[in-house]
Short mmCIF file of C-alpha atoms and ligand atoms in Angstrom, two decimals:
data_model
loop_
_atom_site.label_atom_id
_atom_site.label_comp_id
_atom_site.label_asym_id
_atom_site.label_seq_id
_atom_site.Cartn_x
_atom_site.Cartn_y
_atom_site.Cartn_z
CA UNK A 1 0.00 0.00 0.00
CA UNK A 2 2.53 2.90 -1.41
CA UNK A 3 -0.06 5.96 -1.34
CA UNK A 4 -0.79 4.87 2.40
CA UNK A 5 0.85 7.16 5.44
CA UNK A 6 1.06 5.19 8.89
CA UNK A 7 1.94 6.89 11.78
CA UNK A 8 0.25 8.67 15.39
CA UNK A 9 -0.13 12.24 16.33
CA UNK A 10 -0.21 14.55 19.60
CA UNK A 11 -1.36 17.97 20.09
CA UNK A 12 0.91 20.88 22.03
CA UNK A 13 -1.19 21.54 24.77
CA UNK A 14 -1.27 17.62 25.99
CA UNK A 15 1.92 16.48 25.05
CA UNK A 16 4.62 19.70 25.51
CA UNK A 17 4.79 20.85 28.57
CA UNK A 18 6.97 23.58 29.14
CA UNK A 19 3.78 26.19 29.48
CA UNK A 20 6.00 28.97 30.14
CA UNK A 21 9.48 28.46 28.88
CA UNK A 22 11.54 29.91 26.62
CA UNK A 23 9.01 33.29 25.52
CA UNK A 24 5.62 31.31 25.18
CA UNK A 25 2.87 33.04 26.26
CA UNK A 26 -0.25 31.41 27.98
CA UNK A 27 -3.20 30.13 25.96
CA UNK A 28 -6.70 29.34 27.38
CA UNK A 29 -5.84 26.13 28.47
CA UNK A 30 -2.75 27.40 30.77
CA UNK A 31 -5.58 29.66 32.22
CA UNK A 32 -8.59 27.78 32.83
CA UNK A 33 -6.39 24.13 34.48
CA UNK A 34 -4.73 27.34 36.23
CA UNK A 35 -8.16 28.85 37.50
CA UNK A 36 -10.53 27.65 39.65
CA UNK A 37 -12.80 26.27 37.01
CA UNK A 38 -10.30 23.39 36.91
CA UNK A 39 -12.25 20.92 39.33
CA UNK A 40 -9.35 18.90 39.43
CA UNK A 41 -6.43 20.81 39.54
CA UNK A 42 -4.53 18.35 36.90
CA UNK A 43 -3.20 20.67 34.12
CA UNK A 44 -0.30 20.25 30.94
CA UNK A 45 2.28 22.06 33.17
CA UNK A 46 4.06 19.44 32.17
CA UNK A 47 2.60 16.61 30.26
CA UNK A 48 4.92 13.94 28.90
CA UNK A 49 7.64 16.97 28.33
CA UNK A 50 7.83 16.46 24.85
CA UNK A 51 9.23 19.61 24.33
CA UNK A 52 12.69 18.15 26.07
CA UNK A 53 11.48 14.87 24.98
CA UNK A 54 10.76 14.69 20.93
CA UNK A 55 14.46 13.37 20.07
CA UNK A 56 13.22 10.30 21.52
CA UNK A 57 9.95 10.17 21.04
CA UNK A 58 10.55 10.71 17.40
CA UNK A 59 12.91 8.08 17.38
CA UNK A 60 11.04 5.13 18.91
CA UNK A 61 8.51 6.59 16.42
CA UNK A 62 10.72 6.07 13.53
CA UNK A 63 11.52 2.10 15.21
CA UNK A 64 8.21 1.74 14.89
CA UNK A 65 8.08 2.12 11.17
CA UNK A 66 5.87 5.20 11.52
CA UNK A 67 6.74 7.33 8.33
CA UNK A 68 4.40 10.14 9.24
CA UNK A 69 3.85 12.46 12.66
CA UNK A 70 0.85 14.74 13.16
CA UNK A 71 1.27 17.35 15.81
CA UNK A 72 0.41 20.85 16.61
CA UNK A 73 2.00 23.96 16.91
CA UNK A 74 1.17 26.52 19.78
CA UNK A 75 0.19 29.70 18.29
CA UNK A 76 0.90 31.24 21.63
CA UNK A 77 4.58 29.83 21.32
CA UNK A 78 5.02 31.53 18.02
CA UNK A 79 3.03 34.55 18.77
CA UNK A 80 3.12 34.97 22.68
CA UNK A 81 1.70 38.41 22.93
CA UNK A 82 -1.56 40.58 21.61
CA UNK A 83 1.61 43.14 19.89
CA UNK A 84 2.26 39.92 16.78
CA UNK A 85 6.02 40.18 17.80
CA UNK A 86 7.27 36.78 16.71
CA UNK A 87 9.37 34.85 19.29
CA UNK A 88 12.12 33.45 17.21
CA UNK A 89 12.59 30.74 19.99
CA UNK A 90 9.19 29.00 19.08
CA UNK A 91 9.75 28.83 15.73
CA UNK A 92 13.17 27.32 16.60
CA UNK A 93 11.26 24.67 18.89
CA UNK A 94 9.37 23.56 15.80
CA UNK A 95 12.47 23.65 13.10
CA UNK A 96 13.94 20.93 15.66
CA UNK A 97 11.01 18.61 15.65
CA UNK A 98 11.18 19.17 11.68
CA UNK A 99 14.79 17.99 11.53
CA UNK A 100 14.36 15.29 13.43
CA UNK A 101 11.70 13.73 11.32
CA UNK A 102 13.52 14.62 8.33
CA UNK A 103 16.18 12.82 9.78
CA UNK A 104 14.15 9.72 9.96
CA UNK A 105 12.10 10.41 6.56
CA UNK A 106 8.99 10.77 8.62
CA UNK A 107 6.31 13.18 6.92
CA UNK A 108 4.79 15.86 9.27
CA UNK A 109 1.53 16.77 9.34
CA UNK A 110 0.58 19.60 11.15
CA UNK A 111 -2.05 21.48 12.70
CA UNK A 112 -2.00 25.19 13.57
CA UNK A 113 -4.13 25.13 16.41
CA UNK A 114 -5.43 22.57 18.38
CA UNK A 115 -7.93 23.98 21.25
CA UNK A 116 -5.24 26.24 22.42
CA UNK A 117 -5.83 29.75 21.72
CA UNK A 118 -3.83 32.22 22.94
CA UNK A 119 -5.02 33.96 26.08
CA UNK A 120 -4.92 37.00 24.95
CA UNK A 121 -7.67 36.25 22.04
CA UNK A 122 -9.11 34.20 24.94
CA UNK A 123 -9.99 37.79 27.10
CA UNK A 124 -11.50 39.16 23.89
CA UNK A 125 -14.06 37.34 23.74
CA UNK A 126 -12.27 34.00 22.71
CA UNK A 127 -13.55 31.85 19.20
CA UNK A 128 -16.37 34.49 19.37
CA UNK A 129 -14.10 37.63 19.17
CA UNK A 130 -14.54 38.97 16.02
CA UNK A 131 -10.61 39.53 15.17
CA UNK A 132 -10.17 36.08 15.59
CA UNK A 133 -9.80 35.19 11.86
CA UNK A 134 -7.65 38.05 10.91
CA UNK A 135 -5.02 37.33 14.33
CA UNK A 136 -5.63 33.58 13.21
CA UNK A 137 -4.32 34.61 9.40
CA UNK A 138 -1.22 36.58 10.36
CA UNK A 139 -0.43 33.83 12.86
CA UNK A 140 -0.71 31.38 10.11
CA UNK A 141 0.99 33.27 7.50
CA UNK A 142 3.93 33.38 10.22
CA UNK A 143 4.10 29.84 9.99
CA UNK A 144 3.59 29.14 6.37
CA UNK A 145 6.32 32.00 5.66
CA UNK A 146 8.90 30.17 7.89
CA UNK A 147 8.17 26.48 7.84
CA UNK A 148 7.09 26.93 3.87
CA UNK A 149 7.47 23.18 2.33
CA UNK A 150 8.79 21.33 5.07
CA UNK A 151 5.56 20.88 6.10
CA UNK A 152 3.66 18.80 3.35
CA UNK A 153 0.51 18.70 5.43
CA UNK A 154 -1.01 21.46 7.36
CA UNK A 155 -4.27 21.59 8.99
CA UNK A 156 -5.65 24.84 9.97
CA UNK A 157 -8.28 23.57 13.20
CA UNK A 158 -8.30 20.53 14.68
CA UNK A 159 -12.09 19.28 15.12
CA UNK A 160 -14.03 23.29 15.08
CA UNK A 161 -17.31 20.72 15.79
CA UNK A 162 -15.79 19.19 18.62
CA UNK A 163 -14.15 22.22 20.01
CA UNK A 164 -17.19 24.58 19.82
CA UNK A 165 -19.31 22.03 21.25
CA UNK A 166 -17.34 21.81 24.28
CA UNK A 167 -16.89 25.62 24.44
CA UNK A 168 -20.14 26.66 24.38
CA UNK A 169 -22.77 23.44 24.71
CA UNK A 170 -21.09 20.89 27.12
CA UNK A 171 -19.51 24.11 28.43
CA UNK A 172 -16.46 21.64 30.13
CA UNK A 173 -13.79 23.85 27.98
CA UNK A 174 -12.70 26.97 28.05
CA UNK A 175 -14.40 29.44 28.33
CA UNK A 176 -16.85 26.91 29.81
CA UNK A 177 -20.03 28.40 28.26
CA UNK A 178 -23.67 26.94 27.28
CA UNK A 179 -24.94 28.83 24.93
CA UNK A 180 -26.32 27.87 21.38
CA UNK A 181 -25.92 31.95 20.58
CA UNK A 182 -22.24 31.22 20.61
CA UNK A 183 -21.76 28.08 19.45
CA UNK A 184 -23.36 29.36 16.21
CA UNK A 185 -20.95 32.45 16.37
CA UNK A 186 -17.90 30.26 17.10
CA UNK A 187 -18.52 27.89 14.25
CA UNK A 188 -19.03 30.54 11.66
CA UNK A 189 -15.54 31.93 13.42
CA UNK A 190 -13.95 29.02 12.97
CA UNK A 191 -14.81 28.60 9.16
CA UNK A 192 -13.49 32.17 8.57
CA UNK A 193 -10.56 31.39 10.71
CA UNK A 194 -9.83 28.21 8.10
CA UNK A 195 -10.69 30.18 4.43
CA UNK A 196 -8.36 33.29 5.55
CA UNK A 197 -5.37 31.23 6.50
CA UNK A 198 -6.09 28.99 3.06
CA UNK A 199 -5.99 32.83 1.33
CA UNK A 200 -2.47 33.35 2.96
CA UNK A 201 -1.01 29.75 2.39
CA UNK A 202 -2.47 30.05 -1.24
CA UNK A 203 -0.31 33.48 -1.86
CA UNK A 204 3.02 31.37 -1.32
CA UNK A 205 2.35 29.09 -3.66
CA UNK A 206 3.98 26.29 -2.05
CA UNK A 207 3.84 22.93 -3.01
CA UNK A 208 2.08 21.77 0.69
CA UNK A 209 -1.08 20.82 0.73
CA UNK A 210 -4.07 22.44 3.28
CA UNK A 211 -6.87 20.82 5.28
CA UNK A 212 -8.81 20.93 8.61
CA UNK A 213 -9.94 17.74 10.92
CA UNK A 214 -13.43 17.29 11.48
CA UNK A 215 -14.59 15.06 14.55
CA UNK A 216 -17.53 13.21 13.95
CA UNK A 217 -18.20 11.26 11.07
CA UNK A 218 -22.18 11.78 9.44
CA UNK A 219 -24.69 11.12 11.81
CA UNK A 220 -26.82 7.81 11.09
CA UNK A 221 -29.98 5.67 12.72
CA UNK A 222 -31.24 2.77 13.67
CA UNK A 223 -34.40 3.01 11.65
CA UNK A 224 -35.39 4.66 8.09
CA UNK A 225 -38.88 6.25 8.43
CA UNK A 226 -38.72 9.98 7.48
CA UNK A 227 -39.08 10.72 11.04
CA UNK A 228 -35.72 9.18 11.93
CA UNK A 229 -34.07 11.02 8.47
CA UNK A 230 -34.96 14.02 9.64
CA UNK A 231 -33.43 13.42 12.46
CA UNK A 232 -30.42 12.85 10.86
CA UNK A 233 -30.70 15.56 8.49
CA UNK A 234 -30.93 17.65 11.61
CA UNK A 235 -27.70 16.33 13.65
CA UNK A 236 -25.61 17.18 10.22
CA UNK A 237 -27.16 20.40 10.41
CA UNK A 238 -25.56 20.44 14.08
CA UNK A 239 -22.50 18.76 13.54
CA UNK A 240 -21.31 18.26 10.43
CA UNK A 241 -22.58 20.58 7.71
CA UNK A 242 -21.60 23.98 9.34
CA UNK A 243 -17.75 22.94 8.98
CA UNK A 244 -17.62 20.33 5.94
CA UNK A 245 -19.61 22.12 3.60
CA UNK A 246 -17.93 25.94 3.68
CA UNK A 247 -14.30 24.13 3.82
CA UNK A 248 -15.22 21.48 1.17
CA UNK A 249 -17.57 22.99 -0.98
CA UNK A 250 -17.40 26.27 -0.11
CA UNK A 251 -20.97 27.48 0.64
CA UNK A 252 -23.58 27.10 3.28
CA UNK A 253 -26.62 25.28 2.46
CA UNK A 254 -29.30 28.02 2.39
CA UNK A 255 -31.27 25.01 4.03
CA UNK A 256 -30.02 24.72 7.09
CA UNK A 257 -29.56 28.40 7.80
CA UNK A 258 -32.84 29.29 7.43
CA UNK A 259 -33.72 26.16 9.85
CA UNK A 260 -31.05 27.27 12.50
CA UNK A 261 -32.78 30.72 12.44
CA UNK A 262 -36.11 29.05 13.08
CA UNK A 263 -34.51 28.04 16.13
CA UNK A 264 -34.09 31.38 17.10
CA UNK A 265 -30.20 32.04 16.40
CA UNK A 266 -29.29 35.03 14.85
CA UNK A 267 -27.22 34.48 12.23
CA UNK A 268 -26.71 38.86 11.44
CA UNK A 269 -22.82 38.06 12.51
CA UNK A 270 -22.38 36.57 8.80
CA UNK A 271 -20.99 38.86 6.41
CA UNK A 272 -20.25 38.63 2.59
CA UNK A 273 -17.21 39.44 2.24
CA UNK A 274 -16.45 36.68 4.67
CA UNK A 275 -18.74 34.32 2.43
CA UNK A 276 -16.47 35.11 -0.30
CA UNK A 277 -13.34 34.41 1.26
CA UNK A 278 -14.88 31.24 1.94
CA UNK A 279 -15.95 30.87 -1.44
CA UNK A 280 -12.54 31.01 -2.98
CA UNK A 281 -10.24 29.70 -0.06
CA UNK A 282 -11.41 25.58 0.37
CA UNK A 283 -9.53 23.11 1.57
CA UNK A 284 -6.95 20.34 -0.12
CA UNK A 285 -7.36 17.39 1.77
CA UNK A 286 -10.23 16.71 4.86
CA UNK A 287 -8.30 14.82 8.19
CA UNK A 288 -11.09 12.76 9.96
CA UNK A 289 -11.19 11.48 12.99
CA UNK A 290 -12.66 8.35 14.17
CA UNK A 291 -13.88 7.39 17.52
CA UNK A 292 -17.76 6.23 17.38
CA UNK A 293 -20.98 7.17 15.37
CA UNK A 294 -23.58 10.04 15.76
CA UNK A 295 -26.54 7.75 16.48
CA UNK A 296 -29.46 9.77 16.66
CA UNK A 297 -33.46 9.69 16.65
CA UNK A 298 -36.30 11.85 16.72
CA UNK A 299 -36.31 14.19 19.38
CA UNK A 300 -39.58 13.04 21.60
CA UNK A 301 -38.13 14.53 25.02
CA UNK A 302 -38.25 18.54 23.73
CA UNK A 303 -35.29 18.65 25.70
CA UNK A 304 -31.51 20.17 25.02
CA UNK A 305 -28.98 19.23 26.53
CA UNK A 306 -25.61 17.60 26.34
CA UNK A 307 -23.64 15.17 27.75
CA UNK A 308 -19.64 14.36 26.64
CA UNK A 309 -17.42 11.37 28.28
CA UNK A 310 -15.57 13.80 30.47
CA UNK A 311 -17.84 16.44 32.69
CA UNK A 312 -19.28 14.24 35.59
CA UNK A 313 -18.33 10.72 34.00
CA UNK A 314 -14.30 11.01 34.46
CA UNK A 315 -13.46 8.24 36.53
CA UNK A 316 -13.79 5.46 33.74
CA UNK A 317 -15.87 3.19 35.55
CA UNK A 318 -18.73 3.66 33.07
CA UNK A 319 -21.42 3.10 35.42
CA UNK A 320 -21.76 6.57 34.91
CA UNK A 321 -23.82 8.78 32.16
CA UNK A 322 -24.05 7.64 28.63
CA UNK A 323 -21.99 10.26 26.23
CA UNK A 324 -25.19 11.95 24.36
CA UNK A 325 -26.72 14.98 22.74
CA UNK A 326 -30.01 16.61 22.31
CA UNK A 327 -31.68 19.39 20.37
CA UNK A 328 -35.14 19.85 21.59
CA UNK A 329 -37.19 19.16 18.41
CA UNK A 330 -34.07 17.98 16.43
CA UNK A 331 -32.69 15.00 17.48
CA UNK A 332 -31.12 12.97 20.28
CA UNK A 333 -28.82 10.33 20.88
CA UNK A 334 -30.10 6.75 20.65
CA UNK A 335 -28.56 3.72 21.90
CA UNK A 336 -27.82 0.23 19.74
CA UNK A 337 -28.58 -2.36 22.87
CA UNK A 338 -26.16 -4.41 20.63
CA UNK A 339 -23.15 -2.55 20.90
CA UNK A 340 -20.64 -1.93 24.08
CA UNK A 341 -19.35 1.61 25.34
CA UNK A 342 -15.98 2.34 26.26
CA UNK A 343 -15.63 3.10 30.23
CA UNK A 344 -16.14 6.79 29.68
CA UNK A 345 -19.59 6.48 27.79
CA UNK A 346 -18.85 6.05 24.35
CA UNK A 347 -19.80 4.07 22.07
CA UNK A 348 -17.65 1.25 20.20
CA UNK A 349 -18.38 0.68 16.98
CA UNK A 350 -15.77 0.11 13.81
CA UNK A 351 -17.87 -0.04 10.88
CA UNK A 352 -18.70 3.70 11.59
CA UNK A 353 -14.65 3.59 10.23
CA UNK A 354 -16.07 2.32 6.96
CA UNK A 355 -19.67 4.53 7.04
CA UNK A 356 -17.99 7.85 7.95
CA UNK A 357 -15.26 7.39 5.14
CA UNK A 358 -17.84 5.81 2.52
CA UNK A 359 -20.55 8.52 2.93
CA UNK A 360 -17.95 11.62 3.07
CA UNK A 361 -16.23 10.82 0.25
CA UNK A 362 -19.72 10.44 -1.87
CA UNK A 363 -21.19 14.05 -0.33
CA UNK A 364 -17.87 15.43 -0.91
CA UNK A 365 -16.42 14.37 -4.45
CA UNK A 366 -13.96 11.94 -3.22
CA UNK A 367 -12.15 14.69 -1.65
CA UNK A 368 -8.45 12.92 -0.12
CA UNK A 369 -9.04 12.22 3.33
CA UNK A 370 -6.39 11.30 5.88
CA UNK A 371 -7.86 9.57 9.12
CA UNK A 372 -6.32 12.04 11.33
CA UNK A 373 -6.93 10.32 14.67
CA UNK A 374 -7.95 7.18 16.06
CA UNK A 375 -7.50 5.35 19.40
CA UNK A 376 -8.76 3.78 22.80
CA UNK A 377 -8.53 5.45 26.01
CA UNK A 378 -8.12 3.36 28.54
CA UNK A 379 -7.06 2.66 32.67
CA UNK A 380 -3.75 0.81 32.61
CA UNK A 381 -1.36 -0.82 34.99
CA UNK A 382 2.27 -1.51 33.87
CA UNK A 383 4.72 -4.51 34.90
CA UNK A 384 7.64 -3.47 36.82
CA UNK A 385 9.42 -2.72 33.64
CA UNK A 386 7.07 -0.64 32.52
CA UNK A 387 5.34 -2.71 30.06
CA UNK A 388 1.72 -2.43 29.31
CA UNK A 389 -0.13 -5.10 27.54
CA UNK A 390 -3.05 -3.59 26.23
CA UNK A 391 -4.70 -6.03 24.22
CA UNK A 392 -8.13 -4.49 24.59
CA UNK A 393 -6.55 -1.60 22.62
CA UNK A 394 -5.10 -4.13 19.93
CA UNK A 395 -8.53 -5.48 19.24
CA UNK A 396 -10.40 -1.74 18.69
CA UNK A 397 -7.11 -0.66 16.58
CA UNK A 398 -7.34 -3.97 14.34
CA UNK A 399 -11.26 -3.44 13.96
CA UNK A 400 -11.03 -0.05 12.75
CA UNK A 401 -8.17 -0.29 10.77
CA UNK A 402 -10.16 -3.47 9.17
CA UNK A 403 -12.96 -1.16 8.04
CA UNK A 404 -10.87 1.71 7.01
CA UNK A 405 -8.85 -0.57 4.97
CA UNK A 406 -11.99 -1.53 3.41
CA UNK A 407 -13.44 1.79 2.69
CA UNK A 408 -10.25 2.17 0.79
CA UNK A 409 -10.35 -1.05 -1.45
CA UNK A 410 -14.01 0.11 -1.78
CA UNK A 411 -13.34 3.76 -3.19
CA UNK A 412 -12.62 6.33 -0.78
CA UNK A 413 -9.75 8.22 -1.39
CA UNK A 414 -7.79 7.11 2.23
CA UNK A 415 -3.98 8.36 2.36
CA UNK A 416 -3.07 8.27 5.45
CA UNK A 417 -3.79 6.74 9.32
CA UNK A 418 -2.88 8.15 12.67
CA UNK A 419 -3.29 6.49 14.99
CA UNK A 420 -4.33 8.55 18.85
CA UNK A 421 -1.85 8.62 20.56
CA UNK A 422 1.96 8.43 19.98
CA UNK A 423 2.66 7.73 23.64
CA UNK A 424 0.55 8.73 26.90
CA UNK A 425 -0.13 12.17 27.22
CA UNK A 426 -2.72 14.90 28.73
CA UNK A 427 -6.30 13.72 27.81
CA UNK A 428 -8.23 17.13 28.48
CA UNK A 429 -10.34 17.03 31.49
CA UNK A 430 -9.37 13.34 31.74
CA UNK A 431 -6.17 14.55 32.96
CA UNK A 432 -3.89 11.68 32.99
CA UNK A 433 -5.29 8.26 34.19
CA UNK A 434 -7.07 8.27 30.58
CA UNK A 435 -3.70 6.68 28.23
CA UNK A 436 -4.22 6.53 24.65
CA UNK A 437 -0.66 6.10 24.10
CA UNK A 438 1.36 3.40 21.86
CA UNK A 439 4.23 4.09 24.23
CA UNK A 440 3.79 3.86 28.01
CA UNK A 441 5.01 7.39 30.10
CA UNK A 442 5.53 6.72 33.66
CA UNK A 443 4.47 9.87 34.83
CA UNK A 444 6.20 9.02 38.74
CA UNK A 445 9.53 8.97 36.86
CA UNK A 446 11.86 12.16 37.06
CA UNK A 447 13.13 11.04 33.32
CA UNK A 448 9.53 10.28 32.28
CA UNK A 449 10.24 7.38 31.35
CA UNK A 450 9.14 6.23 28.03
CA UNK A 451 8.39 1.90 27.53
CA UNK A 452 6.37 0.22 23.95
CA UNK A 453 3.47 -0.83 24.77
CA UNK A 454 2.48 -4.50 23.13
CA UNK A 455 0.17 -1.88 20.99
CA UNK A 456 3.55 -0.55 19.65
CA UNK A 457 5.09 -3.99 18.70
CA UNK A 458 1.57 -4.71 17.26
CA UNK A 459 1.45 -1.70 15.10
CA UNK A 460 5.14 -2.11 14.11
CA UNK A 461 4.06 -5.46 12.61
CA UNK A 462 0.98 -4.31 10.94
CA UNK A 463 2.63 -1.40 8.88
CA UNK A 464 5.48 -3.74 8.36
CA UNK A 465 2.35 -6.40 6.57
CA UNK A 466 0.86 -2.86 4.72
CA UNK A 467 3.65 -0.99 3.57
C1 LIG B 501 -10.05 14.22 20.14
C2 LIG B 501 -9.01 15.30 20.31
C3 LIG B 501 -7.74 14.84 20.94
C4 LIG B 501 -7.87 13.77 21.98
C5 LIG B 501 -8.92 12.74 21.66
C6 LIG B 501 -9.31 11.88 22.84
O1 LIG B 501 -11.32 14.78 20.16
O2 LIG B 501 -8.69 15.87 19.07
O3 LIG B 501 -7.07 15.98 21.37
O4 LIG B 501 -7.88 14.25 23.25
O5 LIG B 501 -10.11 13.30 21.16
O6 LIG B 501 -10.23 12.54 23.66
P1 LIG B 501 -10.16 12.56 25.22
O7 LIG B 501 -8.75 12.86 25.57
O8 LIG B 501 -11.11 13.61 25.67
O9 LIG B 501 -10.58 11.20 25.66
#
């Protein structure tokens, strides 16, 4: 499989560490796990230190027979203050990591923000400050000036859908809101935040090619009576269609704005020169992530509200909440008594792999998609070596890659797999029990000490059988 990337990614907030060092300023995340809204006081102070530890992490990633990285940069490392004044040191950070996958032949692929917005965009009013696309396009044009072709792959936003949500519905991320109002706003931010850094990137002509990472794949249901389609129609409407179809195609559908007014939200914020922008500025290449299915049905409760696997359901012993969403009159989560959930509420299921990959590629023209994450959090204990056997990972890794592999052989246009993550890091308001990692951390360890799990060894083998 030559047109096939293998490899894992990280973000900068859970994997760096090193908030404050060497002229980075502070993003939302340093402020809220730094506030009192942080119920458990766990923050990425310090994380898995990958910002003294990427020589080796990049390494064992290399051993691995990864041939591809996907991280993110910190804006707020690159531009650490509201007066734009670059801070040469960032960039420098980044130009290391660069090497050392070079040095290895490893492609990066990476994404210009990942959740982390600088604080100082944060006080403005955050994802709904109305400056944020403009700040977002110098700070992107900073990049794309400096790092040019190195990078083949960049993504502007990682998940907007999954971000905003949690912003302003769940309301268990910064700036910890609930508020449809905003969610609206910050979507329609985000969108202009991805077309204005595609105008920049597009000015240098550089060979590198530009996407974003949705979240969620199309939502789907149990039943087909026009009742439950509706219902689905609606959940894309919620999820999906406010991000795909201005990045892909370029437009909203007139549709669905008219039926998100109807549900009160203004919608005055748009503006046509911004629909322009949009208009001409799409993306290359769509990274999707894949965790679980949007399983909705009609919405019979008339109630809104939200659920996500980490506000009140934390501690993984998934006798807690169900992970699940609601839009009075909409739709709302519905439950397959066939299927299991993970231990923090969500569902497992890896033919969604196959659905999400199958149905986006038909809606969107085949567009090149790059599965941008996938993994299994889980609770694990090491041996006194450090070693984790994590079978139960194995298994979910192998049945997703199973149906992705198909979705390939059946059409879509798959080039590349990450898989979530490249060893343990921060997982969000998780904090750190939650590992996703193909390399153990032992966080009780001054080094940090880094051990393969059996994941690893498995993974090593399976791009070894695919490449
Ligand atoms: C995705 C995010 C990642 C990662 C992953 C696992 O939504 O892009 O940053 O955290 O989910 O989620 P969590 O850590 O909340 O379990």
């Amino acid at each position: 499989m030559k047109d096939m990337l293998w490899g894992s990614a990280t973000a900068a907030y859970q994997c760096e560490g090193a908030w404050n060092e060497d002229g980075k300023g502070a993003s939302i995340w340093d402020e809220f796990c730094h506030s009192d809204k942080n119920e458990t006081g766990i923050t990425g102070d310090i994380s898995c230190d990958f910002y003294h530890h990427y020589k080796e992490d990049i390494r064992m990633m290399a051993e691995c027979g990864q041939n591809t990285f996907r991280f993110s940069i910190s804006w707020s490392r690159i531009i650490p203050k509201e007066d734009g004044v670059v801070n040469e040191a960032g960039l420098a950070f980044y130009d290391n990591i660069l090497d050392e996958c070079e040095k290895y032949g490893i492609i990066p692929n990476v994404t210009l923000i990942h959740y982390d917005l600088p604080d100082y965009i944060g006080a403005k009013g955050g994802w709904c400050y109305p400056g944020v696309a403009d700040a977002f396009a110098y700070y992107c044009k900073v990049c794309f000036e400096h790092f040019g072709n190195r990078i083949p792959l960049y993504v502007t936003i990682n998940e907007p859908n999954h971000n905003a949500y949690c912003n302003y519905c769940v309301g268990n991320y910064p700036p910890n809101e609930t508020n449809l109002q905003h969610y609206a706003r910050c979507c329609y931010n985000m969108a202009c935040c991805t077309a204005k850094a595609i105008r920049e990137f597009r000015k240098l002509h550089l060979t590198s090619k530009i996407g974003f990472v949705q979240g969620c794949g199309p939502a789907t249901s149990l039943l087909d009576t026009p009742e439950y389609r509706q219902a689905v129609k609606y959940c894309n409407y919620f999820c999906r269609d406010p991000f795909l179809d201005p990045a892909i195609l370029g437009y909203y559908n007139p549709e669905m704005l008219e039926e998100i007014q109807k549900k009160g939200i203004d919608l005055s914020f748009m503006k046509q020169e911004d629909l322009d922008i949009m208009k001409e500025n799409t993306i290359d290449f769509l990274g999707q992530n894949i965790y679980s299915r949007m399983l909705v049905k009609p919405n019979t409760s008339g109630i809104t509200a939200f659920v996500v696997n980490n506000k009140g359901n934390n501690d993984g012993t998934g006798n807690t909440r169900r992970e699940s969403r609601a839009i009075s009159g909409w739709f709302e989560f519905d439950r397959d008594p066939n299927t299991v959930l993970n231990k923090w509420g969500r569902e497992i299921y890896p033919q969604c792999a196959y659905t999400t990959l199958m149905e986006t590629s038909r809606r969107y023209h085949n567009i090149e998609i790059y599965v941008t994450e996938n993994g299994h959090g889980m609770y694990e204990t090491c041996d006194e070596n450090g070693y984790v056997e994590d079978d139960e990972r194995i298994e979910f890794l192998s049945n997703y890659l199973y149906w992705i592999l198909k979705a390939k052989e059946d059409g879509a246009n798959v080039k590349g797999y990450y898989v979530w993550s490249t060893m343990d890091l921060y997982s969000w308001i998780n904090g750190y029990k939650k590992r996703y990692g193909l390399v153990h951390v032992d966080y009780e360890d001054k080094q940090l000490k880094r051990t393969p799990k059996k994941s690893y060894y498995w993974y090593q083998e399976f791009i070894k059988n695919h490449s």
